[in-house]
PDB file of N, CA and C in Angstrom:
ATOM      1  N   MET A 417      85.542 126.684 122.843  1.00 65.00           N
ATOM      2  CA  MET A 417      84.781 125.466 122.817  1.00 65.00           C
ATOM      3  C   MET A 417      84.062 125.160 121.454  1.00 65.00           C
ATOM      4  N   GLU A 418      83.381 126.403 121.211  1.00 72.00           N
ATOM      5  CA  GLU A 418      82.568 126.215 120.054  1.00 72.00           C
ATOM      6  C   GLU A 418      83.429 126.113 118.719  1.00 72.00           C
ATOM      7  N   VAL A 419      84.532 126.691 118.728  1.00 55.00           N
ATOM      8  CA  VAL A 419      85.357 126.414 117.458  1.00 55.00           C
ATOM      9  C   VAL A 419      85.824 124.905 117.396  1.00 55.00           C
ATOM     10  N   MET A 420      86.093 124.538 118.396  1.00 51.00           N
ATOM     11  CA  MET A 420      86.376 122.927 118.503  1.00 51.00           C
ATOM     12  C   MET A 420      85.295 122.007 117.926  1.00 51.00           C
ATOM     13  N   MET A 421      84.158 122.384 118.436  1.00 52.00           N
ATOM     14  CA  MET A 421      82.981 121.480 118.039  1.00 52.00           C
ATOM     15  C   MET A 421      82.820 121.909 116.502  1.00 52.00           C
ATOM     16  N   LYS A 422      83.014 122.987 116.062  1.00 50.00           N
ATOM     17  CA  LYS A 422      82.995 123.194 114.508  1.00 50.00           C
ATOM     18  C   LYS A 422      84.004 122.449 113.713  1.00 50.00           C
ATOM     19  N   LEU A 423      85.154 122.509 114.314  1.00 50.00           N
ATOM     20  CA  LEU A 423      86.255 121.703 113.585  1.00 50.00           C
ATOM     21  C   LEU A 423      85.972 120.322 113.582  1.00 50.00           C
ATOM     22  N   LEU A 424      85.374 119.676 114.786  1.00 48.00           N
ATOM     23  CA  LEU A 424      85.076 118.409 114.832  1.00 48.00           C
ATOM     24  C   LEU A 424      83.937 118.102 113.719  1.00 48.00           C
ATOM     25  N   LEU A 425      83.039 118.876 113.646  1.00 50.00           N
ATOM     26  CA  LEU A 425      81.836 118.607 112.764  1.00 50.00           C
ATOM     27  C   LEU A 425      82.467 118.659 111.353  1.00 50.00           C
ATOM     28  N   VAL A 426      83.347 119.561 111.006  1.00 48.00           N
ATOM     29  CA  VAL A 426      83.815 119.639 109.660  1.00 48.00           C
ATOM     30  C   VAL A 426      84.610 118.395 109.406  1.00 48.00           C
ATOM     31  N   SER A 427      85.338 118.009 110.320  1.00 50.00           N
ATOM     32  CA  SER A 427      86.204 116.644 110.062  1.00 50.00           C
ATOM     33  C   SER A 427      85.340 115.575 109.748  1.00 50.00           C
ATOM     34  N   ILE A 428      84.528 115.427 110.506  1.00 51.00           N
ATOM     35  CA  ILE A 428      83.470 114.285 110.451  1.00 51.00           C
ATOM     36  C   ILE A 428      82.791 114.248 108.972  1.00 51.00           C
ATOM     37  N   PHE A 429      82.321 115.409 108.578  1.00 48.00           N
ATOM     38  CA  PHE A 429      81.858 115.570 107.304  1.00 48.00           C
ATOM     39  C   PHE A 429      82.710 115.224 106.164  1.00 48.00           C
ATOM     40  N   VAL A 430      84.121 115.606 106.338  1.00 46.00           N
ATOM     41  CA  VAL A 430      85.085 115.282 105.205  1.00 46.00           C
ATOM     42  C   VAL A 430      85.175 113.926 105.228  1.00 46.00           C
ATOM     43  N   ILE A 431      85.316 113.223 106.523  1.00 47.00           N
ATOM     44  CA  ILE A 431      85.688 111.829 106.431  1.00 47.00           C
ATOM     45  C   ILE A 431      84.501 110.978 105.902  1.00 47.00           C
ATOM     46  N   ILE A 432      83.269 111.410 106.296  1.00 43.00           N
ATOM     47  CA  ILE A 432      82.001 110.608 105.589  1.00 43.00           C
ATOM     48  C   ILE A 432      82.040 110.879 104.148  1.00 43.00           C
ATOM     49  N   SER A 433      82.036 112.177 103.750  1.00 43.00           N
ATOM     50  CA  SER A 433      81.863 112.397 102.215  1.00 43.00           C
ATOM     51  C   SER A 433      82.952 111.807 101.377  1.00 43.00           C
ATOM     52  N   HIS A 434      84.204 111.508 102.067  1.00 45.00           N
ATOM     53  CA  HIS A 434      85.438 110.962 101.238  1.00 45.00           C
ATOM     54  C   HIS A 434      84.887 109.705 100.518  1.00 45.00           C
ATOM     55  N   GLY A 435      84.283 108.817 101.544  1.00 47.00           N
ATOM     56  CA  GLY A 435      84.006 107.468 100.953  1.00 47.00           C
ATOM     57  C   GLY A 435      82.464 107.554 100.029  1.00 47.00           C
ATOM     58  N   ALA A 436      81.593 108.561 100.246  1.00 56.00           N
ATOM     59  CA  ALA A 436      80.396 108.699  99.506  1.00 56.00           C
ATOM     60  C   ALA A 436      80.735 108.915  97.925  1.00 56.00           C
ATOM     61  N   LEU A 437      81.825 109.666  97.829  1.00 73.00           N
ATOM     62  CA  LEU A 437      82.218 110.083  96.469  1.00 73.00           C
ATOM     63  C   LEU A 437      82.895 109.098  95.691  1.00 73.00           C
ATOM     64  N   ALA A 438      83.414 108.235  96.303  1.00 94.00           N
ATOM     65  CA  ALA A 438      84.173 107.189  95.703  1.00 94.00           C
ATOM     66  C   ALA A 438      83.426 106.371  94.430  1.00 94.00           C
ATOM     67  N   GLY A 439      84.191 106.048  93.401  1.00 96.00           N
ATOM     68  CA  GLY A 439      83.608 105.104  92.428  1.00 96.00           C
ATOM     69  C   GLY A 439      83.343 103.683  92.910  1.00 96.00           C
ATOM     70  N   ASP A 440      82.248 103.158  92.295  1.00 97.00           N
ATOM     71  CA  ASP A 440      82.147 101.710  92.514  1.00 97.00           C
ATOM     72  C   ASP A 440      81.421 101.071  91.316  1.00 97.00           C
ATOM     73  N   ILE A 441      81.661  99.835  91.071  1.00 97.00           N
ATOM     74  CA  ILE A 441      81.157  99.146  90.119  1.00 97.00           C
ATOM     75  C   ILE A 441      81.084  97.508  90.563  1.00 97.00           C
ATOM     76  N   THR A 442      80.007  96.853  89.996  1.00 98.00           N
ATOM     77  CA  THR A 442      79.900  95.432  90.264  1.00 98.00           C
ATOM     78  C   THR A 442      79.854  94.809  88.872  1.00 98.00           C
ATOM     79  N   GLY A 443      80.458  93.582  88.699  1.00 97.00           N
ATOM     80  CA  GLY A 443      80.332  92.963  87.293  1.00 97.00           C
ATOM     81  C   GLY A 443      81.455  92.034  87.113  1.00 97.00           C
ATOM     82  N   LYS A 444      81.839  91.605  85.999  1.00 98.00           N
ATOM     83  CA  LYS A 444      82.901  90.454  85.759  1.00 98.00           C
ATOM     84  C   LYS A 444      84.226  91.345  85.327  1.00 98.00           C
ATOM     85  N   VAL A 445      85.237  90.756  85.630  1.00 98.00           N
ATOM     86  CA  VAL A 445      86.409  91.155  85.528  1.00 98.00           C
ATOM     87  C   VAL A 445      86.668  91.032  83.842  1.00 98.00           C
ATOM     88  N   SER A 446      86.828  92.076  83.055  1.00 98.00           N
ATOM     89  CA  SER A 446      86.924  91.964  81.439  1.00 98.00           C
ATOM     90  C   SER A 446      88.309  92.232  80.964  1.00 98.00           C
ATOM     91  N   ARG A 447      89.097  92.852  81.837  1.00 97.00           N
ATOM     92  CA  ARG A 447      90.471  93.009  81.373  1.00 97.00           C
ATOM     93  C   ARG A 447      91.531  93.274  82.619  1.00 97.00           C
ATOM     94  N   LEU A 448      92.539  92.630  82.713  1.00 97.00           N
ATOM     95  CA  LEU A 448      93.683  92.888  83.488  1.00 97.00           C
ATOM     96  C   LEU A 448      94.940  93.320  82.958  1.00 97.00           C
ATOM     97  N   LEU A 449      95.524  94.362  83.270  1.00 95.00           N
ATOM     98  CA  LEU A 449      96.478  94.923  82.676  1.00 95.00           C
ATOM     99  C   LEU A 449      97.856  95.180  83.513  1.00 95.00           C
ATOM    100  N   THR A 450      99.129  95.093  83.143  1.00 95.00           N
ATOM    101  CA  THR A 450     100.222  95.478  83.950  1.00 95.00           C
ATOM    102  C   THR A 450     101.173  95.772  82.706  1.00 95.00           C
ATOM    103  N   ASN A 451     102.087  96.772  83.301  1.00 94.00           N
ATOM    104  CA  ASN A 451     103.231  97.327  82.244  1.00 94.00           C
ATOM    105  C   ASN A 451     104.508  97.199  82.915  1.00 94.00           C
ATOM    106  N   ASP A 452     105.541  97.639  82.178  1.00 94.00           N
ATOM    107  CA  ASP A 452     106.909  97.580  82.805  1.00 94.00           C
ATOM    108  C   ASP A 452     107.345  98.477  83.894  1.00 94.00           C
ATOM    109  N   ALA A 453     106.376  99.409  84.231  1.00 91.00           N
ATOM    110  CA  ALA A 453     106.579 100.416  85.203  1.00 91.00           C
ATOM    111  C   ALA A 453     105.920  99.603  86.713  1.00 91.00           C
ATOM    112  N   GLY A 454     105.284  98.559  86.486  1.00 91.00           N
ATOM    113  CA  GLY A 454     104.654  97.887  87.635  1.00 91.00           C
ATOM    114  C   GLY A 454     103.319  97.964  87.858  1.00 91.00           C
ATOM    115  N   LEU A 455     102.640  98.868  87.144  1.00 93.00           N
ATOM    116  CA  LEU A 455     101.278  99.408  87.294  1.00 93.00           C
ATOM    117  C   LEU A 455     100.363  98.343  87.042  1.00 93.00           C
ATOM    118  N   HIS A 456      99.376  97.986  88.007  1.00 96.00           N
ATOM    119  CA  HIS A 456      98.358  96.951  87.520  1.00 96.00           C
ATOM    120  C   HIS A 456      97.189  97.636  87.787  1.00 96.00           C
ATOM    121  N   TRP A 457      96.297  97.472  86.732  1.00 95.00           N
ATOM    122  CA  TRP A 457      95.008  97.918  86.656  1.00 95.00           C
ATOM    123  C   TRP A 457      93.980  96.933  86.083  1.00 95.00           C
ATOM    124  N   VAL A 458      92.716  97.178  86.228  1.00 98.00           N
ATOM    125  CA  VAL A 458      91.609  96.206  85.913  1.00 98.00           C
ATOM    126  C   VAL A 458      90.350  97.045  85.397  1.00 98.00           C
ATOM    127  N   TYR A 459      89.653  96.433  84.455  1.00 97.00           N
ATOM    128  CA  TYR A 459      88.415  96.957  83.914  1.00 97.00           C
ATOM    129  C   TYR A 459      87.238  95.777  84.263  1.00 97.00           C
ATOM    130  N   ILE A 460      86.213  96.314  84.682  1.00 98.00           N
ATOM    131  CA  ILE A 460      84.979  95.423  85.034  1.00 98.00           C
ATOM    132  C   ILE A 460      83.967  95.851  84.076  1.00 98.00           C
ATOM    133  N   THR A 461      83.084  94.886  83.618  1.00 97.00           N
ATOM    134  CA  THR A 461      82.080  95.088  82.812  1.00 97.00           C
ATOM    135  C   THR A 461      80.956  95.886  83.488  1.00 97.00           C
ATOM    136  N   GLY A 462      80.321  96.792  82.848  1.00 93.00           N
ATOM    137  CA  GLY A 462      79.416  97.625  83.320  1.00 93.00           C
ATOM    138  C   GLY A 462      79.833  99.293  83.232  1.00 93.00           C
ATOM    139  N   THR A 463      79.175  99.854  84.184  1.00 94.00           N
ATOM    140  CA  THR A 463      79.504 101.416  84.313  1.00 94.00           C
ATOM    141  C   THR A 463      79.706 101.709  85.625  1.00 94.00           C
ATOM    142  N   VAL A 464      80.884 102.519  85.812  1.00 96.00           N
ATOM    143  CA  VAL A 464      81.413 103.013  87.168  1.00 96.00           C
ATOM    144  C   VAL A 464      80.453 103.985  87.750  1.00 96.00           C
ATOM    145  N   SER A 465      79.935 104.146  88.870  1.00 96.00           N
ATOM    146  CA  SER A 465      79.089 105.064  89.540  1.00 96.00           C
ATOM    147  C   SER A 465      79.919 106.026  90.310  1.00 96.00           C
ATOM    148  N   ASN A 466      79.766 107.222  90.370  1.00 96.00           N
ATOM    149  CA  ASN A 466      80.455 108.033  91.278  1.00 96.00           C
ATOM    150  C   ASN A 466      81.879 108.313  90.777  1.00 96.00           C
ATOM    151  N   LYS A 467      82.291 108.170  89.840  1.00 95.00           N
ATOM    152  CA  LYS A 467      83.670 108.364  89.423  1.00 95.00           C
ATOM    153  C   LYS A 467      84.078 109.819  89.950  1.00 95.00           C
ATOM    154  N   PRO A 468      85.420 109.779  90.564  1.00 96.00           N
ATOM    155  CA  PRO A 468      85.879 111.017  90.869  1.00 96.00           C
ATOM    156  C   PRO A 468      86.404 111.817  89.625  1.00 96.00           C
ATOM    157  N   ALA A 469      86.700 113.142  89.653  1.00 96.00           N
ATOM    158  CA  ALA A 469      87.209 114.035  88.556  1.00 96.00           C
ATOM    159  C   ALA A 469      88.489 113.361  87.851  1.00 96.00           C
ATOM    160  N   CYS A 470      89.205 112.875  88.935  1.00 96.00           N
ATOM    161  CA  CYS A 470      90.609 112.459  88.438  1.00 96.00           C
ATOM    162  C   CYS A 470      90.392 111.211  87.550  1.00 96.00           C
ATOM    163  N   SER A 471      89.546 110.505  87.686  1.00 95.00           N
ATOM    164  CA  SER A 471      89.405 109.082  86.871  1.00 95.00           C
ATOM    165  C   SER A 471      89.072 109.355  85.481  1.00 95.00           C
ATOM    166  N   LEU A 472      89.929 109.419  84.599  1.00 94.00           N
ATOM    167  CA  LEU A 472      89.669 109.538  83.066  1.00 94.00           C
ATOM    168  C   LEU A 472      89.264 108.417  82.339  1.00 94.00           C
ATOM    169  N   TYR A 473      89.317 107.170  83.006  1.00 92.00           N
ATOM    170  CA  TYR A 473      88.997 105.897  82.298  1.00 92.00           C
ATOM    171  C   TYR A 473      88.131 105.168  83.381  1.00 92.00           C
ATOM    172  N   SER A 474      87.467 104.134  82.842  1.00 91.00           N
ATOM    173  CA  SER A 474      86.635 103.211  83.604  1.00 91.00           C
ATOM    174  C   SER A 474      87.351 102.166  84.514  1.00 91.00           C
ATOM    175  N   GLY A 475      88.597 102.217  84.349  1.00 95.00           N
ATOM    176  CA  GLY A 475      89.434 101.118  84.892  1.00 95.00           C
ATOM    177  C   GLY A 475      89.865 101.627  86.291  1.00 95.00           C
ATOM    178  N   PHE A 476      90.266 100.761  87.224  1.00 98.00           N
ATOM    179  CA  PHE A 476      90.712 100.984  88.421  1.00 98.00           C
ATOM    180  C   PHE A 476      92.373 100.518  88.635  1.00 98.00           C
ATOM    181  N   ALA A 477      92.996 101.310  89.508  1.00 98.00           N
ATOM    182  CA  ALA A 477      94.432 100.889  89.777  1.00 98.00           C
ATOM    183  C   ALA A 477      94.598 100.339  91.032  1.00 98.00           C
ATOM    184  N   ILE A 478      95.526  99.251  91.266  1.00 97.00           N
ATOM    185  CA  ILE A 478      95.953  98.783  92.426  1.00 97.00           C
ATOM    186  C   ILE A 478      97.053  99.978  92.938  1.00 97.00           C
ATOM    187  N   LYS A 479      96.922 100.458  94.040  1.00 95.00           N
ATOM    188  CA  LYS A 479      97.787 101.559  94.326  1.00 95.00           C
ATOM    189  C   LYS A 479      99.323 101.191  94.670  1.00 95.00           C
ATOM    190  N   ASP A 480      99.567 100.054  95.388  1.00 94.00           N
ATOM    191  CA  ASP A 480     100.614  99.528  95.693  1.00 94.00           C
ATOM    192  C   ASP A 480     100.742  98.092  95.468  1.00 94.00           C
ATOM    193  N   GLU A 481     101.196  97.553  94.216  1.00 93.00           N
ATOM    194  CA  GLU A 481     101.089  96.227  93.922  1.00 93.00           C
ATOM    195  C   GLU A 481     102.143  95.291  94.682  1.00 93.00           C
ATOM    196  N   ASN A 482     103.113  96.066  95.394  1.00 94.00           N
ATOM    197  CA  ASN A 482     104.204  95.263  96.272  1.00 94.00           C
ATOM    198  C   ASN A 482     103.796  95.112  97.466  1.00 94.00           C
ATOM    199  N   SER A 483     102.784  95.749  97.930  1.00 96.00           N
ATOM    200  CA  SER A 483     102.260  95.516  99.553  1.00 96.00           C
ATOM    201  C   SER A 483     101.505  94.411  99.573  1.00 96.00           C
ATOM    202  N   ALA A 484     101.332  94.159 100.730  1.00 97.00           N
ATOM    203  CA  ALA A 484     100.477  92.710 101.008  1.00 97.00           C
ATOM    204  C   ALA A 484      99.015  92.866 100.660  1.00 97.00           C
ATOM    205  N   TYR A 485      98.367  94.190 100.847  1.00 96.00           N
ATOM    206  CA  TYR A 485      97.030  94.429 100.258  1.00 96.00           C
ATOM    207  C   TYR A 485      96.904  94.493  98.827  1.00 96.00           C
ATOM    208  N   GLY A 486      98.031  94.893  98.231  1.00 96.00           N
ATOM    209  CA  GLY A 486      98.031  95.043  96.750  1.00 96.00           C
ATOM    210  C   GLY A 486      98.216  93.666  95.999  1.00 96.00           C
ATOM    211  N   LYS A 487      99.038  92.845  96.600  1.00 97.00           N
ATOM    212  CA  LYS A 487      99.035  91.384  96.124  1.00 97.00           C
ATOM    213  C   LYS A 487      97.888  90.619  96.436  1.00 97.00           C
ATOM    214  N   ALA A 488      96.977  90.812  97.506  1.00 97.00           N
ATOM    215  CA  ALA A 488      95.810  90.280  97.645  1.00 97.00           C
ATOM    216  C   ALA A 488      94.866  90.678  96.790  1.00 97.00           C
ATOM    217  N   GLN A 489      94.821  92.099  96.385  1.00 98.00           N
ATOM    218  CA  GLN A 489      93.918  92.534  95.481  1.00 98.00           C
ATOM    219  C   GLN A 489      94.103  91.861  94.232  1.00 98.00           C
ATOM    220  N   PHE A 490      95.324  91.785  93.829  1.00 97.00           N
ATOM    221  CA  PHE A 490      95.623  91.109  92.322  1.00 97.00           C
ATOM    222  C   PHE A 490      95.179  89.843  92.318  1.00 97.00           C
ATOM    223  N   SER A 491      95.485  89.009  93.469  1.00 97.00           N
ATOM    224  CA  SER A 491      95.083  87.890  93.619  1.00 97.00           C
ATOM    225  C   SER A 491      93.553  87.589  93.449  1.00 97.00           C
ATOM    226  N   MET A 492      92.854  88.379  94.122  1.00 98.00           N
ATOM    227  CA  MET A 492      91.307  88.344  94.110  1.00 98.00           C
ATOM    228  C   MET A 492      90.826  88.607  92.678  1.00 98.00           C
ATOM    229  N   LEU A 493      91.418  89.646  91.976  1.00 98.00           N
ATOM    230  CA  LEU A 493      91.056  90.040  90.589  1.00 98.00           C
ATOM    231  C   LEU A 493      91.365  88.778  89.564  1.00 98.00           C
ATOM    232  N   LEU A 494      92.530  88.107  89.752  1.00 98.00           N
ATOM    233  CA  LEU A 494      92.931  86.858  88.862  1.00 98.00           C
ATOM    234  C   LEU A 494      91.951  85.899  89.195  1.00 98.00           C
ATOM    235  N   THR A 495      91.604  85.637  90.406  1.00 97.00           N
ATOM    236  CA  THR A 495      90.697  84.581  90.871  1.00 97.00           C
ATOM    237  C   THR A 495      89.214  84.878  90.101  1.00 97.00           C
ATOM    238  N   ALA A 496      88.781  86.123  90.127  1.00 98.00           N
ATOM    239  CA  ALA A 496      87.565  86.505  89.587  1.00 98.00           C
ATOM    240  C   ALA A 496      87.646  86.390  88.079  1.00 98.00           C
ATOM    241  N   PHE A 497      88.690  86.855  87.458  1.00 98.00           N
ATOM    242  CA  PHE A 497      88.974  86.668  85.945  1.00 98.00           C
ATOM    243  C   PHE A 497      88.803  85.214  85.553  1.00 98.00           C
ATOM    244  N   ALA A 498      89.519  84.326  86.249  1.00 97.00           N
ATOM    245  CA  ALA A 498      89.658  82.807  85.919  1.00 97.00           C
ATOM    246  C   ALA A 498      88.253  82.073  86.075  1.00 97.00           C
ATOM    247  N   THR A 499      87.538  82.658  87.123  1.00 97.00           N
ATOM    248  CA  THR A 499      86.246  81.798  87.370  1.00 97.00           C
ATOM    249  C   THR A 499      85.026  82.336  86.830  1.00 97.00           C
ATOM    250  N   GLY A 500      85.337  83.596  86.246  1.00 97.00           N
ATOM    251  CA  GLY A 500      84.096  84.387  85.758  1.00 97.00           C
ATOM    252  C   GLY A 500      82.982  84.870  86.833  1.00 97.00           C
ATOM    253  N   LYS A 501      83.608  84.806  88.108  1.00 97.00           N
ATOM    254  CA  LYS A 501      82.746  85.350  89.148  1.00 97.00           C
ATOM    255  C   LYS A 501      82.624  87.018  89.204  1.00 97.00           C
ATOM    256  N   ASP A 502      81.502  87.534  89.702  1.00 97.00           N
ATOM    257  CA  ASP A 502      81.414  88.874  89.833  1.00 97.00           C
ATOM    258  C   ASP A 502      82.219  89.342  90.945  1.00 97.00           C
ATOM    259  N   VAL A 503      82.705  90.708  90.763  1.00 98.00           N
ATOM    260  CA  VAL A 503      83.456  91.337  91.880  1.00 98.00           C
ATOM    261  C   VAL A 503      82.733  92.716  92.174  1.00 98.00           C
ATOM    262  N   LYS A 504      82.794  93.325  93.231  1.00 98.00           N
ATOM    263  CA  LYS A 504      82.462  94.620  93.429  1.00 98.00           C
ATOM    264  C   LYS A 504      83.720  95.521  93.735  1.00 98.00           C
ATOM    265  N   ILE A 505      84.142  96.574  93.137  1.00 98.00           N
ATOM    266  CA  ILE A 505      85.120  97.294  93.426  1.00 98.00           C
ATOM    267  C   ILE A 505      84.559  98.631  93.906  1.00 98.00           C
ATOM    268  N   THR A 506      85.278  98.952  95.054  1.00 98.00           N
ATOM    269  CA  THR A 506      84.896 100.480  95.579  1.00 98.00           C
ATOM    270  C   THR A 506      86.357 101.088  95.517  1.00 98.00           C
ATOM    271  N   GLY A 507      86.144 102.357  95.166  1.00 98.00           N
ATOM    272  CA  GLY A 507      87.385 103.264  94.615  1.00 98.00           C
ATOM    273  C   GLY A 507      87.664 103.984  96.052  1.00 98.00           C
ATOM    274  N   ALA A 508      88.803 104.609  95.910  1.00 97.00           N
ATOM    275  CA  ALA A 508      89.380 105.463  97.165  1.00 97.00           C
ATOM    276  C   ALA A 508      89.192 106.784  96.950  1.00 97.00           C
ATOM    277  N   ASN A 509      88.512 107.381  95.644  1.00 97.00           N
ATOM    278  CA  ASN A 509      88.321 108.694  95.470  1.00 97.00           C
ATOM    279  C   ASN A 509      89.535 109.473  95.201  1.00 97.00           C
ATOM    280  N   ILE A 510      90.512 108.653  94.828  1.00 96.00           N
ATOM    281  CA  ILE A 510      91.940 109.440  94.460  1.00 96.00           C
ATOM    282  C   ILE A 510      92.518 108.601  93.395  1.00 96.00           C
ATOM    283  N   CYS A 511      93.339 109.277  92.656  1.00 97.00           N
ATOM    284  CA  CYS A 511      94.092 108.617  91.432  1.00 97.00           C
ATOM    285  C   CYS A 511      95.575 108.798  91.714  1.00 97.00           C
ATOM    286  N   THR A 512      96.108 108.229  92.707  1.00 95.00           N
ATOM    287  CA  THR A 512      97.609 108.422  93.150  1.00 95.00           C
ATOM    288  C   THR A 512      98.506 107.564  92.184  1.00 95.00           C
ATOM    289  N   ARG A 513      98.034 106.560  91.732  1.00 89.00           N
ATOM    290  CA  ARG A 513      98.977 105.513  91.122  1.00 89.00           C
ATOM    291  C   ARG A 513      99.598 105.938  89.662  1.00 89.00           C
ATOM    292  N   ASN A 514      98.536 106.342  88.956  1.00 86.00           N
ATOM    293  CA  ASN A 514      98.747 106.831  87.667  1.00 86.00           C
ATOM    294  C   ASN A 514      98.328 108.182  87.132  1.00 86.00           C
ATOM    295  N   GLY A 515      97.493 108.628  88.025  1.00 90.00           N
ATOM    296  CA  GLY A 515      96.891 110.082  87.804  1.00 90.00           C
ATOM    297  C   GLY A 515      95.696 110.009  86.962  1.00 90.00           C
ATOM    298  N   ALA A 516      95.174 108.946  86.382  1.00 94.00           N
ATOM    299  CA  ALA A 516      94.015 108.976  85.574  1.00 94.00           C
ATOM    300  C   ALA A 516      93.158 107.652  85.809  1.00 94.00           C
ATOM    301  N   GLN A 517      93.440 106.875  86.847  1.00 95.00           N
ATOM    302  CA  GLN A 517      92.538 105.841  87.121  1.00 95.00           C
ATOM    303  C   GLN A 517      92.418 105.829  88.761  1.00 95.00           C
ATOM    304  N   GLU A 518      91.171 105.741  89.080  1.00 98.00           N
ATOM    305  CA  GLU A 518      90.908 105.593  90.600  1.00 98.00           C
ATOM    306  C   GLU A 518      91.785 104.512  91.190  1.00 98.00           C
ATOM    307  N   ASP A 519      92.304 104.698  92.537  1.00 98.00           N
ATOM    308  CA  ASP A 519      92.894 103.668  93.227  1.00 98.00           C
ATOM    309  C   ASP A 519      91.611 102.973  93.781  1.00 98.00           C
ATOM    310  N   ILE A 520      92.138 101.575  93.878  1.00 98.00           N
ATOM    311  CA  ILE A 520      91.014 100.455  94.494  1.00 98.00           C
ATOM    312  C   ILE A 520      91.102 100.675  95.941  1.00 98.00           C
ATOM    313  N   SER A 521      90.038 100.834  96.619  1.00 98.00           N
ATOM    314  CA  SER A 521      89.927 100.660  98.270  1.00 98.00           C
ATOM    315  C   SER A 521      89.518  99.417  98.688  1.00 98.00           C
ATOM    316  N   LYS A 522      88.515  98.786  97.981  1.00 98.00           N
ATOM    317  CA  LYS A 522      87.971  97.552  98.495  1.00 98.00           C
ATOM    318  C   LYS A 522      87.608  96.620  97.203  1.00 98.00           C
ATOM    319  N   ILE A 523      87.727  95.496  97.371  1.00 98.00           N
ATOM    320  CA  ILE A 523      87.187  94.421  96.332  1.00 98.00           C
ATOM    321  C   ILE A 523      86.389  93.338  97.110  1.00 98.00           C
ATOM    322  N   GLU A 524      85.161  93.052  96.574  1.00 98.00           N
ATOM    323  CA  GLU A 524      84.524  92.003  97.086  1.00 98.00           C
ATOM    324  C   GLU A 524      84.318  91.135  95.989  1.00 98.00           C
ATOM    325  N   LEU A 525      84.479  89.628  96.352  1.00 96.00           N
ATOM    326  CA  LEU A 525      84.506  88.779  95.280  1.00 96.00           C
ATOM    327  C   LEU A 525      83.266  87.829  95.837  1.00 96.00           C
ATOM    328  N   PHE A 526      82.244  87.680  94.765  1.00 94.00           N
ATOM    329  CA  PHE A 526      81.159  86.839  95.049  1.00 94.00           C
ATOM    330  C   PHE A 526      81.139  85.477  94.714  1.00 94.00           C
ATOM    331  N   ALA A 527      80.305  84.579  95.485  1.00 91.00           N
ATOM    332  CA  ALA A 527      80.569  83.253  95.297  1.00 91.00           C
ATOM    333  C   ALA A 527      79.673  82.606  94.339  1.00 91.00           C
ATOM    334  N   GLN A 528      78.526  83.169  94.164  1.00 75.00           N
ATOM    335  CA  GLN A 528      77.703  82.864  93.039  1.00 75.00           C
ATOM    336  C   GLN A 528      77.714  81.341  92.668  1.00 75.00           C
TER     337      GLN A 528
END
């Protein structure tokens, strides 16, 4: 029973710390990019806080631009870029899409 409790506590710690280490930034979309491999990424004005070690650049990548959530993320970023509204991007603490930019976990678009 004691081993199970320790395993549960370690699991909870890992889950909680995963989000705590993710990068985040709030600002205006300064640059949207896409390439012939289908990669979509974004740069925001300001400085990224809590960047993971895998993130070599200040931009963020859409993990799967063909998924419903990836299309929604790109749509929100286009809207923010076109209107000049601020966004907050929270990273996923992993760089799976291109190995050098953190995947986007969440985008918030502000009304202002």
